[in-house]
PDB file of C-alpha atoms in Angstrom:
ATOM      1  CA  UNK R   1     -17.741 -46.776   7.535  1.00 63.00           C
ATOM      2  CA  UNK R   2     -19.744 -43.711   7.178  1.00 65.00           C
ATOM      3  CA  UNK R   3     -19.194 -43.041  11.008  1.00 66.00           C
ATOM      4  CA  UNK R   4     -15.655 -43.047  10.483  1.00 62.00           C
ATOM      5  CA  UNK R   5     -15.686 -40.842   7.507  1.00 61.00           C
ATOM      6  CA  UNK R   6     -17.224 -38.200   9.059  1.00 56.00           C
ATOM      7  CA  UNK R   7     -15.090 -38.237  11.971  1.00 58.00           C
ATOM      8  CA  UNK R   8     -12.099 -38.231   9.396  1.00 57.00           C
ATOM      9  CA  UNK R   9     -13.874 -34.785   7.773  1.00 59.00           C
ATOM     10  CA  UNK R  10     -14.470 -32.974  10.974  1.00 60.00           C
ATOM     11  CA  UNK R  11     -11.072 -33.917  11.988  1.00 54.00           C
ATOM     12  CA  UNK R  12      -9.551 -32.795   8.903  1.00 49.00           C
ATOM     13  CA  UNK R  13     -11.614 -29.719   9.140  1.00 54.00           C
ATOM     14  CA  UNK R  14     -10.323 -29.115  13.019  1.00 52.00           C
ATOM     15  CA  UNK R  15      -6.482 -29.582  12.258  1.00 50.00           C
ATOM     16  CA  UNK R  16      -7.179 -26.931   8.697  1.00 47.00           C
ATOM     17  CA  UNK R  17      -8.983 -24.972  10.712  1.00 49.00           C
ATOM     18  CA  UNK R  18      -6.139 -24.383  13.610  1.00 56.00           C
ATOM     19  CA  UNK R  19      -3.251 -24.364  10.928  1.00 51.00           C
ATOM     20  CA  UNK R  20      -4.993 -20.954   9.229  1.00 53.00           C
ATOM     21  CA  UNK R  21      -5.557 -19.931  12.956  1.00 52.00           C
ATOM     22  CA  UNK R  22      -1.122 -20.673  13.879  1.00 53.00           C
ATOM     23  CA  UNK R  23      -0.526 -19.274  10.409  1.00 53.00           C
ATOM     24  CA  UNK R  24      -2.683 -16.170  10.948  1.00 52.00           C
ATOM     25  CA  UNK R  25      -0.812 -15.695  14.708  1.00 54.00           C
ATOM     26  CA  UNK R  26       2.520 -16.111  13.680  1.00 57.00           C
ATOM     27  CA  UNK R  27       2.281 -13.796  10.354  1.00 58.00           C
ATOM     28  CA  UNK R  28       1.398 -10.731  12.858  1.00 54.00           C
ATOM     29  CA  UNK R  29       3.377 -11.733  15.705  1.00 58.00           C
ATOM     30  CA  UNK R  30       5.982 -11.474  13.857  1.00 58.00           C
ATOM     31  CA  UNK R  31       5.534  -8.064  11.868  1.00 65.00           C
ATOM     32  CA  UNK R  32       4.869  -6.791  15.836  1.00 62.00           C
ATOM     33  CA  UNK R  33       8.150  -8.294  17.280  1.00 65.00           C
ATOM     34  CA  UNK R  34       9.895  -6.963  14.458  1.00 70.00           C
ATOM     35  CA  UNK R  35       8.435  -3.433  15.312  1.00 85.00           C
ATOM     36  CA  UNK R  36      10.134  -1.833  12.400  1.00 92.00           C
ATOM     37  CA  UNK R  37       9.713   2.070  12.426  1.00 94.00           C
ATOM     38  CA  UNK R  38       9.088   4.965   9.206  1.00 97.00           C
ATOM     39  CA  UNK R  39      12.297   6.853   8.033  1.00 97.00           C
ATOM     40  CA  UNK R  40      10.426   9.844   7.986  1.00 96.00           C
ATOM     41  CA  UNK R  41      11.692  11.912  11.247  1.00 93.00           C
ATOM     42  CA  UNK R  42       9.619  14.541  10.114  1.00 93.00           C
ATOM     43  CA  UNK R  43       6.577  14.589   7.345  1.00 95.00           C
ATOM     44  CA  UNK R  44       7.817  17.629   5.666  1.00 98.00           C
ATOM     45  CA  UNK R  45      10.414  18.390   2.989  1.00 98.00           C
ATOM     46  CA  UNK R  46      11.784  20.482  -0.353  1.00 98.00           C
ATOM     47  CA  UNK R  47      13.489  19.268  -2.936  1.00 98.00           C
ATOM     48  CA  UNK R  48      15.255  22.273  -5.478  1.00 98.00           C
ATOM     49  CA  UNK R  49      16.276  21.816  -8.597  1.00 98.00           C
ATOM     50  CA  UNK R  50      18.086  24.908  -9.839  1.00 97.00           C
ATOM     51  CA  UNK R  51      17.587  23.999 -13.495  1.00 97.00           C
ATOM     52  CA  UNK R  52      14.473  23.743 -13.214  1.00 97.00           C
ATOM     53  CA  UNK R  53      11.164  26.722 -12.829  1.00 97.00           C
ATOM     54  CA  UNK R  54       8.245  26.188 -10.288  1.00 98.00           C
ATOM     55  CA  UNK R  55       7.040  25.395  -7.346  1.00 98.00           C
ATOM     56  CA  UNK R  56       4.770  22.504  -6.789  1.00 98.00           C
ATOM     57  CA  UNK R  57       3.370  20.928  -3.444  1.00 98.00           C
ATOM     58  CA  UNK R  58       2.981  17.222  -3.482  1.00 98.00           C
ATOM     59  CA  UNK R  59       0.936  15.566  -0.581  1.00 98.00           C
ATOM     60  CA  UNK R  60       1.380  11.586  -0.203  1.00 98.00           C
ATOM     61  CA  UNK R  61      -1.658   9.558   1.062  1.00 98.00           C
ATOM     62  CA  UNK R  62      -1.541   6.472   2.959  1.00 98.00           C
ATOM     63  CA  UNK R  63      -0.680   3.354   5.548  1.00 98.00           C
ATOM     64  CA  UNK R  64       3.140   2.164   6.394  1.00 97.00           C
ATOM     65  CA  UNK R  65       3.905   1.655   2.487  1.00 98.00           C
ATOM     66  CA  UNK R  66       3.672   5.257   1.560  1.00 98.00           C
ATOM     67  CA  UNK R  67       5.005   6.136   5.404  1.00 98.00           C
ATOM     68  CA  UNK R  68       8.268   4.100   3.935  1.00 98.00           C
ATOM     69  CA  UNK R  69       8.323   1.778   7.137  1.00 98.00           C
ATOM     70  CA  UNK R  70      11.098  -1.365   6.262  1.00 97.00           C
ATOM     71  CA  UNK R  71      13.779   1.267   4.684  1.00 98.00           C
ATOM     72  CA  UNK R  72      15.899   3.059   6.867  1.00 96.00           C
ATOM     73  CA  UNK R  73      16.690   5.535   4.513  1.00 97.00           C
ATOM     74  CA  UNK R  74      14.018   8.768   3.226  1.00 97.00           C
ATOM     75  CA  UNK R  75      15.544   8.433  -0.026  1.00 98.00           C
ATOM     76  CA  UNK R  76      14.552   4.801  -0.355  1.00 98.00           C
ATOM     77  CA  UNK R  77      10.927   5.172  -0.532  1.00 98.00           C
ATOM     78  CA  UNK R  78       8.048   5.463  -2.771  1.00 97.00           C
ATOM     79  CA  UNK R  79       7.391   9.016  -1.390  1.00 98.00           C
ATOM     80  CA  UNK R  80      11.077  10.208  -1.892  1.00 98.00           C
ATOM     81  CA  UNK R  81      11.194   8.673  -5.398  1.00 98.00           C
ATOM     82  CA  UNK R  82       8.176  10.496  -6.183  1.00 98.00           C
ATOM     83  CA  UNK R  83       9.433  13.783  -5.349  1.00 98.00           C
ATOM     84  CA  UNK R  84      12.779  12.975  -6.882  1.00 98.00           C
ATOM     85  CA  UNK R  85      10.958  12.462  -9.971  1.00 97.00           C
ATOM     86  CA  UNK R  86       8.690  15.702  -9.710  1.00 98.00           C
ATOM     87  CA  UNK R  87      11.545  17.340  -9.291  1.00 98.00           C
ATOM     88  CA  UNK R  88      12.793  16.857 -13.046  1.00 97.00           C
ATOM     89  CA  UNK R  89      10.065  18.620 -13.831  1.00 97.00           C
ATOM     90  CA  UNK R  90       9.892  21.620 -11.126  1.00 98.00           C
ATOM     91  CA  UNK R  91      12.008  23.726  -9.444  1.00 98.00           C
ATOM     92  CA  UNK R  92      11.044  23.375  -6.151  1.00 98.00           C
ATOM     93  CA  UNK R  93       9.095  20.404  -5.275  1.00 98.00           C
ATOM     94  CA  UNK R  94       7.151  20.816  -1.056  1.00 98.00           C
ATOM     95  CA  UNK R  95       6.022  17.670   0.008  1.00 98.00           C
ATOM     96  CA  UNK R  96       3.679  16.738   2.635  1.00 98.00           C
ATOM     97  CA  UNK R  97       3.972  12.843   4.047  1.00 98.00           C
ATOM     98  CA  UNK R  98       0.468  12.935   5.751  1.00 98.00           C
ATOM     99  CA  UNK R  99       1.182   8.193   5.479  1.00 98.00           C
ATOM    100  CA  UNK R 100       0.458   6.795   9.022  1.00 98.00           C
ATOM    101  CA  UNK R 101       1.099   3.163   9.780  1.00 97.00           C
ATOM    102  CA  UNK R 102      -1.235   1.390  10.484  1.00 96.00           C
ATOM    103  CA  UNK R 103      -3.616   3.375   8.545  1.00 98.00           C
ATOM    104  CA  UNK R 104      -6.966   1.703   6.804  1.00 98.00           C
ATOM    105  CA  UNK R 105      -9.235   3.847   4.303  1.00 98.00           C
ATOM    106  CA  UNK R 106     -11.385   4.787   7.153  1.00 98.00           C
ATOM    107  CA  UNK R 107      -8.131   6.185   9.191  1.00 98.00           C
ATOM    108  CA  UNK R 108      -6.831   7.976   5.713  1.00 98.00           C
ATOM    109  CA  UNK R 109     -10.285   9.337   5.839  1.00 98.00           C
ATOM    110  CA  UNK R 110     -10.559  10.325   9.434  1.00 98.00           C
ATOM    111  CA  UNK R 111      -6.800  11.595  10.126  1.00 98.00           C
ATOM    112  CA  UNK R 112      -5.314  12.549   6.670  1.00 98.00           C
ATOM    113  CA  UNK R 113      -7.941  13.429   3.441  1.00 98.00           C
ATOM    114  CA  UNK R 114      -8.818  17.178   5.637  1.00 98.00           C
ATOM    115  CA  UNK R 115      -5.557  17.717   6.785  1.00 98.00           C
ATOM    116  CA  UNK R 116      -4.742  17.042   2.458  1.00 98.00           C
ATOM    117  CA  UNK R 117      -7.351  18.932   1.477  1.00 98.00           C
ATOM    118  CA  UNK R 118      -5.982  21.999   3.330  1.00 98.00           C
ATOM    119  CA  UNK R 119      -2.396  21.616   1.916  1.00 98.00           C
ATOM    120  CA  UNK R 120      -4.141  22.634  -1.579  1.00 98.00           C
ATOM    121  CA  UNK R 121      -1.827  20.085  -3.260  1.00 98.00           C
ATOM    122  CA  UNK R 122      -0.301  19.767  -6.886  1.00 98.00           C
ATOM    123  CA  UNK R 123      -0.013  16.495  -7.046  1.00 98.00           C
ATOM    124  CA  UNK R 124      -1.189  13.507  -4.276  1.00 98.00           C
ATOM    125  CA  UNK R 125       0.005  10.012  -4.404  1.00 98.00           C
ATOM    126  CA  UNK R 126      -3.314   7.626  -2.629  1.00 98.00           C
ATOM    127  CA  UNK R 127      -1.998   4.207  -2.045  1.00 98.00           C
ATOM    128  CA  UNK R 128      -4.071   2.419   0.739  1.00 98.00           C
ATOM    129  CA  UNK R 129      -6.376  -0.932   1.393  1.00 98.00           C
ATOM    130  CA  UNK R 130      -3.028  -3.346   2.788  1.00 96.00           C
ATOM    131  CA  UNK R 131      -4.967  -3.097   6.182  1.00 96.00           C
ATOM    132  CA  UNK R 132      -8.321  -2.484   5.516  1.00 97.00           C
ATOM    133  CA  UNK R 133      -7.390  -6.481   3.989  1.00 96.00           C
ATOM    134  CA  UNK R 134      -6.039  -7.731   7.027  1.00 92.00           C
ATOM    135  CA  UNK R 135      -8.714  -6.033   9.369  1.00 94.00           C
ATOM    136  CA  UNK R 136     -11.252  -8.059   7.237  1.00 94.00           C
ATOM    137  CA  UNK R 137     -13.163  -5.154   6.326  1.00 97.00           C
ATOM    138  CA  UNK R 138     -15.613  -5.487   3.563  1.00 97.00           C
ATOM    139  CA  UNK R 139     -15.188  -4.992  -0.177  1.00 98.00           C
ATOM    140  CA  UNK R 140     -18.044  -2.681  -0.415  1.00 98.00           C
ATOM    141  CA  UNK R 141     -17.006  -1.001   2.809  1.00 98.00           C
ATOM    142  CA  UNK R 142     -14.200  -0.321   0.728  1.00 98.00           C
ATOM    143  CA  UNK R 143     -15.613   0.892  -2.125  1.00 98.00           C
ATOM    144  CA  UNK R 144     -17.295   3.466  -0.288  1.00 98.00           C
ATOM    145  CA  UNK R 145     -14.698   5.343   1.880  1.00 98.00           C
ATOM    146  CA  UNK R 146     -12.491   5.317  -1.436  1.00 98.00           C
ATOM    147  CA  UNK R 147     -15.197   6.382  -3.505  1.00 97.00           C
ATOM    148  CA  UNK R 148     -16.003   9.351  -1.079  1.00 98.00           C
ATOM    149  CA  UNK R 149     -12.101   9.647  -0.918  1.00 98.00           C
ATOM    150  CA  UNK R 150     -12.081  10.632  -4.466  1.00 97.00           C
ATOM    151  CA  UNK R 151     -15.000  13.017  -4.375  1.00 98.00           C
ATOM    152  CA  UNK R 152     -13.285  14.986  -1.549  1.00 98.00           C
ATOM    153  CA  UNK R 153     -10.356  15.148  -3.506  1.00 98.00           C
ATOM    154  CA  UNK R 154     -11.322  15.933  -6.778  1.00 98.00           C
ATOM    155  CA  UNK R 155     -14.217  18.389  -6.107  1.00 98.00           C
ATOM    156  CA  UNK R 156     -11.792  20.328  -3.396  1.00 98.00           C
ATOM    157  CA  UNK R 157      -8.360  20.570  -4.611  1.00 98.00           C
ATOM    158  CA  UNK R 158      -7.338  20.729  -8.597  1.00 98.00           C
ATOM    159  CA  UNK R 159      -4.718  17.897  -7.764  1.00 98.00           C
ATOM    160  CA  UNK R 160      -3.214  15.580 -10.369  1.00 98.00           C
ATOM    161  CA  UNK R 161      -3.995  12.422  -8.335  1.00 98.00           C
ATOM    162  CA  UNK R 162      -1.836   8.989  -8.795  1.00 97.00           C
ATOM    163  CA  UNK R 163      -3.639   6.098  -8.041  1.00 98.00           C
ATOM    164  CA  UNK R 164      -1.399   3.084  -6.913  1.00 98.00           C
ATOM    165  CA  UNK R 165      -3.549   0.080  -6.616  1.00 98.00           C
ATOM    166  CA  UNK R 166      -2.128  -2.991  -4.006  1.00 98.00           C
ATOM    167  CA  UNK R 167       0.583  -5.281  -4.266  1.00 96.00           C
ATOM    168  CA  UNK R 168       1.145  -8.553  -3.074  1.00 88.00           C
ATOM    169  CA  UNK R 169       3.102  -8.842   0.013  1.00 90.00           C
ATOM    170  CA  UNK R 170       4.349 -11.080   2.264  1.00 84.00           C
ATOM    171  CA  UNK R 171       7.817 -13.877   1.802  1.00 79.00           C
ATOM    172  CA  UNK R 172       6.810 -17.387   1.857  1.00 76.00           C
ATOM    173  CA  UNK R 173       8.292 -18.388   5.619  1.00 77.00           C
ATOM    174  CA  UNK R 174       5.846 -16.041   6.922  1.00 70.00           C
ATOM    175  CA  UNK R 175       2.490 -16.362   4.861  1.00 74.00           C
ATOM    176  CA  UNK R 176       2.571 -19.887   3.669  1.00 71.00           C
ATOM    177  CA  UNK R 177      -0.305 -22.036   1.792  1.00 70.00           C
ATOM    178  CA  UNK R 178      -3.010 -21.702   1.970  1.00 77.00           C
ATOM    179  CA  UNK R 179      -3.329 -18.104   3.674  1.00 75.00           C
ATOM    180  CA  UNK R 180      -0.792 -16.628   0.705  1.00 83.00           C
ATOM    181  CA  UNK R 181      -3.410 -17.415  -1.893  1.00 87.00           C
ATOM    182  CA  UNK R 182      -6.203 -16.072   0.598  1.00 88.00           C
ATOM    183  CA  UNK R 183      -4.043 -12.533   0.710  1.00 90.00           C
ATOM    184  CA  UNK R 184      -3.812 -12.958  -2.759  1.00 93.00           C
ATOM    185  CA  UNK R 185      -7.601 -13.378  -3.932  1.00 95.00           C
ATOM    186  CA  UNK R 186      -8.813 -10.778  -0.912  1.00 96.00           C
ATOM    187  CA  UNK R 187      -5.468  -8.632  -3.171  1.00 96.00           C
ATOM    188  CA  UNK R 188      -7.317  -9.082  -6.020  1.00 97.00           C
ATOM    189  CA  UNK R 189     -10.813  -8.056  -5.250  1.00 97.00           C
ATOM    190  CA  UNK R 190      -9.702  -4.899  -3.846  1.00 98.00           C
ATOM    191  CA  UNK R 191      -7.397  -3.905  -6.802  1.00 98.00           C
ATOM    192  CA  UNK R 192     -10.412  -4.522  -9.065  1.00 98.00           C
ATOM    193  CA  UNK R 193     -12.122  -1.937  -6.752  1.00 98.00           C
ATOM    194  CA  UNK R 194      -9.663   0.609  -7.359  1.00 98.00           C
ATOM    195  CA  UNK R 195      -9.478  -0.093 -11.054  1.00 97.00           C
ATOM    196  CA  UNK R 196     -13.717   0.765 -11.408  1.00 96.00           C
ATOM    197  CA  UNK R 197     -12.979   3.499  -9.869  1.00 95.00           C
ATOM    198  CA  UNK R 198      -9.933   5.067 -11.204  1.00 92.00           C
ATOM    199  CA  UNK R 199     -11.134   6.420 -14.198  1.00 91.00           C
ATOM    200  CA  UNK R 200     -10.864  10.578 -14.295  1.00 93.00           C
ATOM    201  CA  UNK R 201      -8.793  12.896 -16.277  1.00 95.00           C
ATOM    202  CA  UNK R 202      -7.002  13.850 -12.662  1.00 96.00           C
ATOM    203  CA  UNK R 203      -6.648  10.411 -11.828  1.00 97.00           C
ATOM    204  CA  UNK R 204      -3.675   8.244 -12.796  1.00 96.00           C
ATOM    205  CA  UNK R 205      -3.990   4.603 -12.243  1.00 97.00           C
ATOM    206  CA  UNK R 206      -0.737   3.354 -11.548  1.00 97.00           C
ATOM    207  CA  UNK R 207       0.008  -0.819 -11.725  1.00 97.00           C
ATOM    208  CA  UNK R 208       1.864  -1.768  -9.070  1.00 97.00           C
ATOM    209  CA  UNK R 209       0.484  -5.644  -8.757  1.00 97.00           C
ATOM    210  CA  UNK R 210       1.488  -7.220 -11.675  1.00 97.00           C
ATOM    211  CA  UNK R 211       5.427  -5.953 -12.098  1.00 96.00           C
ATOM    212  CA  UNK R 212       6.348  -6.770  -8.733  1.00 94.00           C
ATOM    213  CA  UNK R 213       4.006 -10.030  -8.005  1.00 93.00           C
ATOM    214  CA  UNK R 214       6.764 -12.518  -8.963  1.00 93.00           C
ATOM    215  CA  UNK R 215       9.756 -10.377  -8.097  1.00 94.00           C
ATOM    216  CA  UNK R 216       8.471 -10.021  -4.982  1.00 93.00           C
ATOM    217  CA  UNK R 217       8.021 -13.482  -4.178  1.00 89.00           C
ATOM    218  CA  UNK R 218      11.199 -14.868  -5.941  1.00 88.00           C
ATOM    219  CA  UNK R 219      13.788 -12.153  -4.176  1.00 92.00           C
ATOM    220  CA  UNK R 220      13.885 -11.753  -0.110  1.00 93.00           C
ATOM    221  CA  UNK R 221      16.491  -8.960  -0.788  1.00 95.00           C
ATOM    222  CA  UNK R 222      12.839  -6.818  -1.809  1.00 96.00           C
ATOM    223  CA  UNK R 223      11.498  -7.302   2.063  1.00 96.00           C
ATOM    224  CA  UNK R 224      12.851  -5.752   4.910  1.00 96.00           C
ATOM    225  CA  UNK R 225      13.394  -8.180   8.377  1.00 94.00           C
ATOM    226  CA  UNK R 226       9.847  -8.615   8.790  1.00 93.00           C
ATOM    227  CA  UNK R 227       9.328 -10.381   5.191  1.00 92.00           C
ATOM    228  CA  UNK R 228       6.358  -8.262   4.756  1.00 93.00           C
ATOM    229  CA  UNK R 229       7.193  -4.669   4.402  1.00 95.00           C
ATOM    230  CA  UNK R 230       9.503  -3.724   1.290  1.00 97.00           C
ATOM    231  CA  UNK R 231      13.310  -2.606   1.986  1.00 97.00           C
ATOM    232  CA  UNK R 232      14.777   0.118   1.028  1.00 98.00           C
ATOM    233  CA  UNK R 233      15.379  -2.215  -2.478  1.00 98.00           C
ATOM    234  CA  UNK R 234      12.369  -3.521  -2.831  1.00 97.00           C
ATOM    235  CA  UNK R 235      10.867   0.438  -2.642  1.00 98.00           C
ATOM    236  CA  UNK R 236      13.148   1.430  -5.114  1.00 98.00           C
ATOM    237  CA  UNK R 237      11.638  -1.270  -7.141  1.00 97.00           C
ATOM    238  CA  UNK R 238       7.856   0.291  -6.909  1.00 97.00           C
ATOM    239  CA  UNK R 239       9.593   3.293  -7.674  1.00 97.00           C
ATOM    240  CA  UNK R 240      11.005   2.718 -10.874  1.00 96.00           C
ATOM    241  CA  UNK R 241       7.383   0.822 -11.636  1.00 96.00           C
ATOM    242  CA  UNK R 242       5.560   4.385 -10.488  1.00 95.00           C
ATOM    243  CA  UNK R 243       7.992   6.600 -11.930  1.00 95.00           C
ATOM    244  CA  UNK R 244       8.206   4.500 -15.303  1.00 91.00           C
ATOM    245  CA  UNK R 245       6.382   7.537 -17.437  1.00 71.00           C
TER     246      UNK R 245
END
């Protein structure tokens, strides 16, 4: 009897085990086959506002959310909708999409923070930690490169800097129990590592978790082909969210 249950555990174990290893597979092969490309043809625009006085210089900061990838329209993204909305405010608003797919906190670190720096922005949108999730890279790993992130940032540029912590992503057909609630908890530990750390006068912590969490997983119309990225609805979504004051 006890010989059996034990074969029934390491069984059940074996057959969990290569269901997370299918589900895992199939979630990324099918983001890759899907292949879907950024908007952006270039990373630099102006928007005027003749009504308006000033010129600011806004520099966005991040992976393929902030790059826009799932739209195929520049005005249908979080970085557009920014602009769009410091442009009620200023006459001319320049803005710098440094966002490359793919991108981790190391990457945003390594490829985009000088490059930022250098830009002396205004304002800088930082939304990033989708991949350093999926590459399994360490909460305190984390925690560090944003940490030194923010230093860099605040101690080099006099930048108003909004904070966008990480929402849940993914449609049901492609992340199904019980990876969705693994994405989820991993979502969660990281989002609590970007709320310790969020607290400055320059820093604006912007929620973008909690008002799109069920949305998100109740309408497809908010994901582009791949279910994972948002379309060009679902980033008008965040940008009502980010743009709500």
């Amino acid at each position: 009897m006890i010989r059996k249950l034990a074969v029934f555990l390491i069984v059940s174990i074996v057959l969990a085990g290569g269901y997370l290893v299918l589900t895992y597979a199939n979630f990324y092969n099918n983001i890759g086959e899907k292949n879907l490309q950024s908007p952006f043809n270039q990373n630099i625009f102006t928007l005027v506002n003749p009504q308006k006085e000033g010129i600011v210089k806004y520099v966005a900061l991040g992976d393929s959310l902030t790059a826009g990838v799932g739209s195929d329209d520049i005005k249908l993204t979080l970085v557009y909708q920014m602009a769009l909305n410091l442009s009620k405010q200023f006459g001319r608003v320049d803005v710098v999409n440094l966002a490359q797919p793919g991108a981790t906190s190391e990457d945003l670190i390594v490829d985009q923070l000088a490059v930022a720096i250098n830009e002396k922005p205004d304002h800088v949108t930082l939304l990033i930690g989708i991949n350093d999730i999926h590459n399994k890279v360490r909460v305190t790993d984390y925690k560090n490169r944003l940490s030194y992130t923010f230093d860099e940032l605040l101690t080099k540029t006099s930048a108003q800097i909004i904070l966008i912590n990480l929402p849940y992503l993914g449609a049901s057909d492609v992340i199904p129990f019980p990876f969705s609630n693994i994405l989820d908890a991993r979502t969660k530990q990281f989002n609590k590592v970007i709320e310790e750390l969020g607290h400055n006068d320059r820093i604006k912590l912007i929620d973008l978790y909690i008002p799109s969490r069920q949305p998100f997983s109740e309408n497809l119309s908010y994901y582009a082909s791949d279910h994972f990225h948002p379309s060009g609805e679902g980033y008008m979504f965040w940008g009502k969210v980010i743009n709500a004051d």
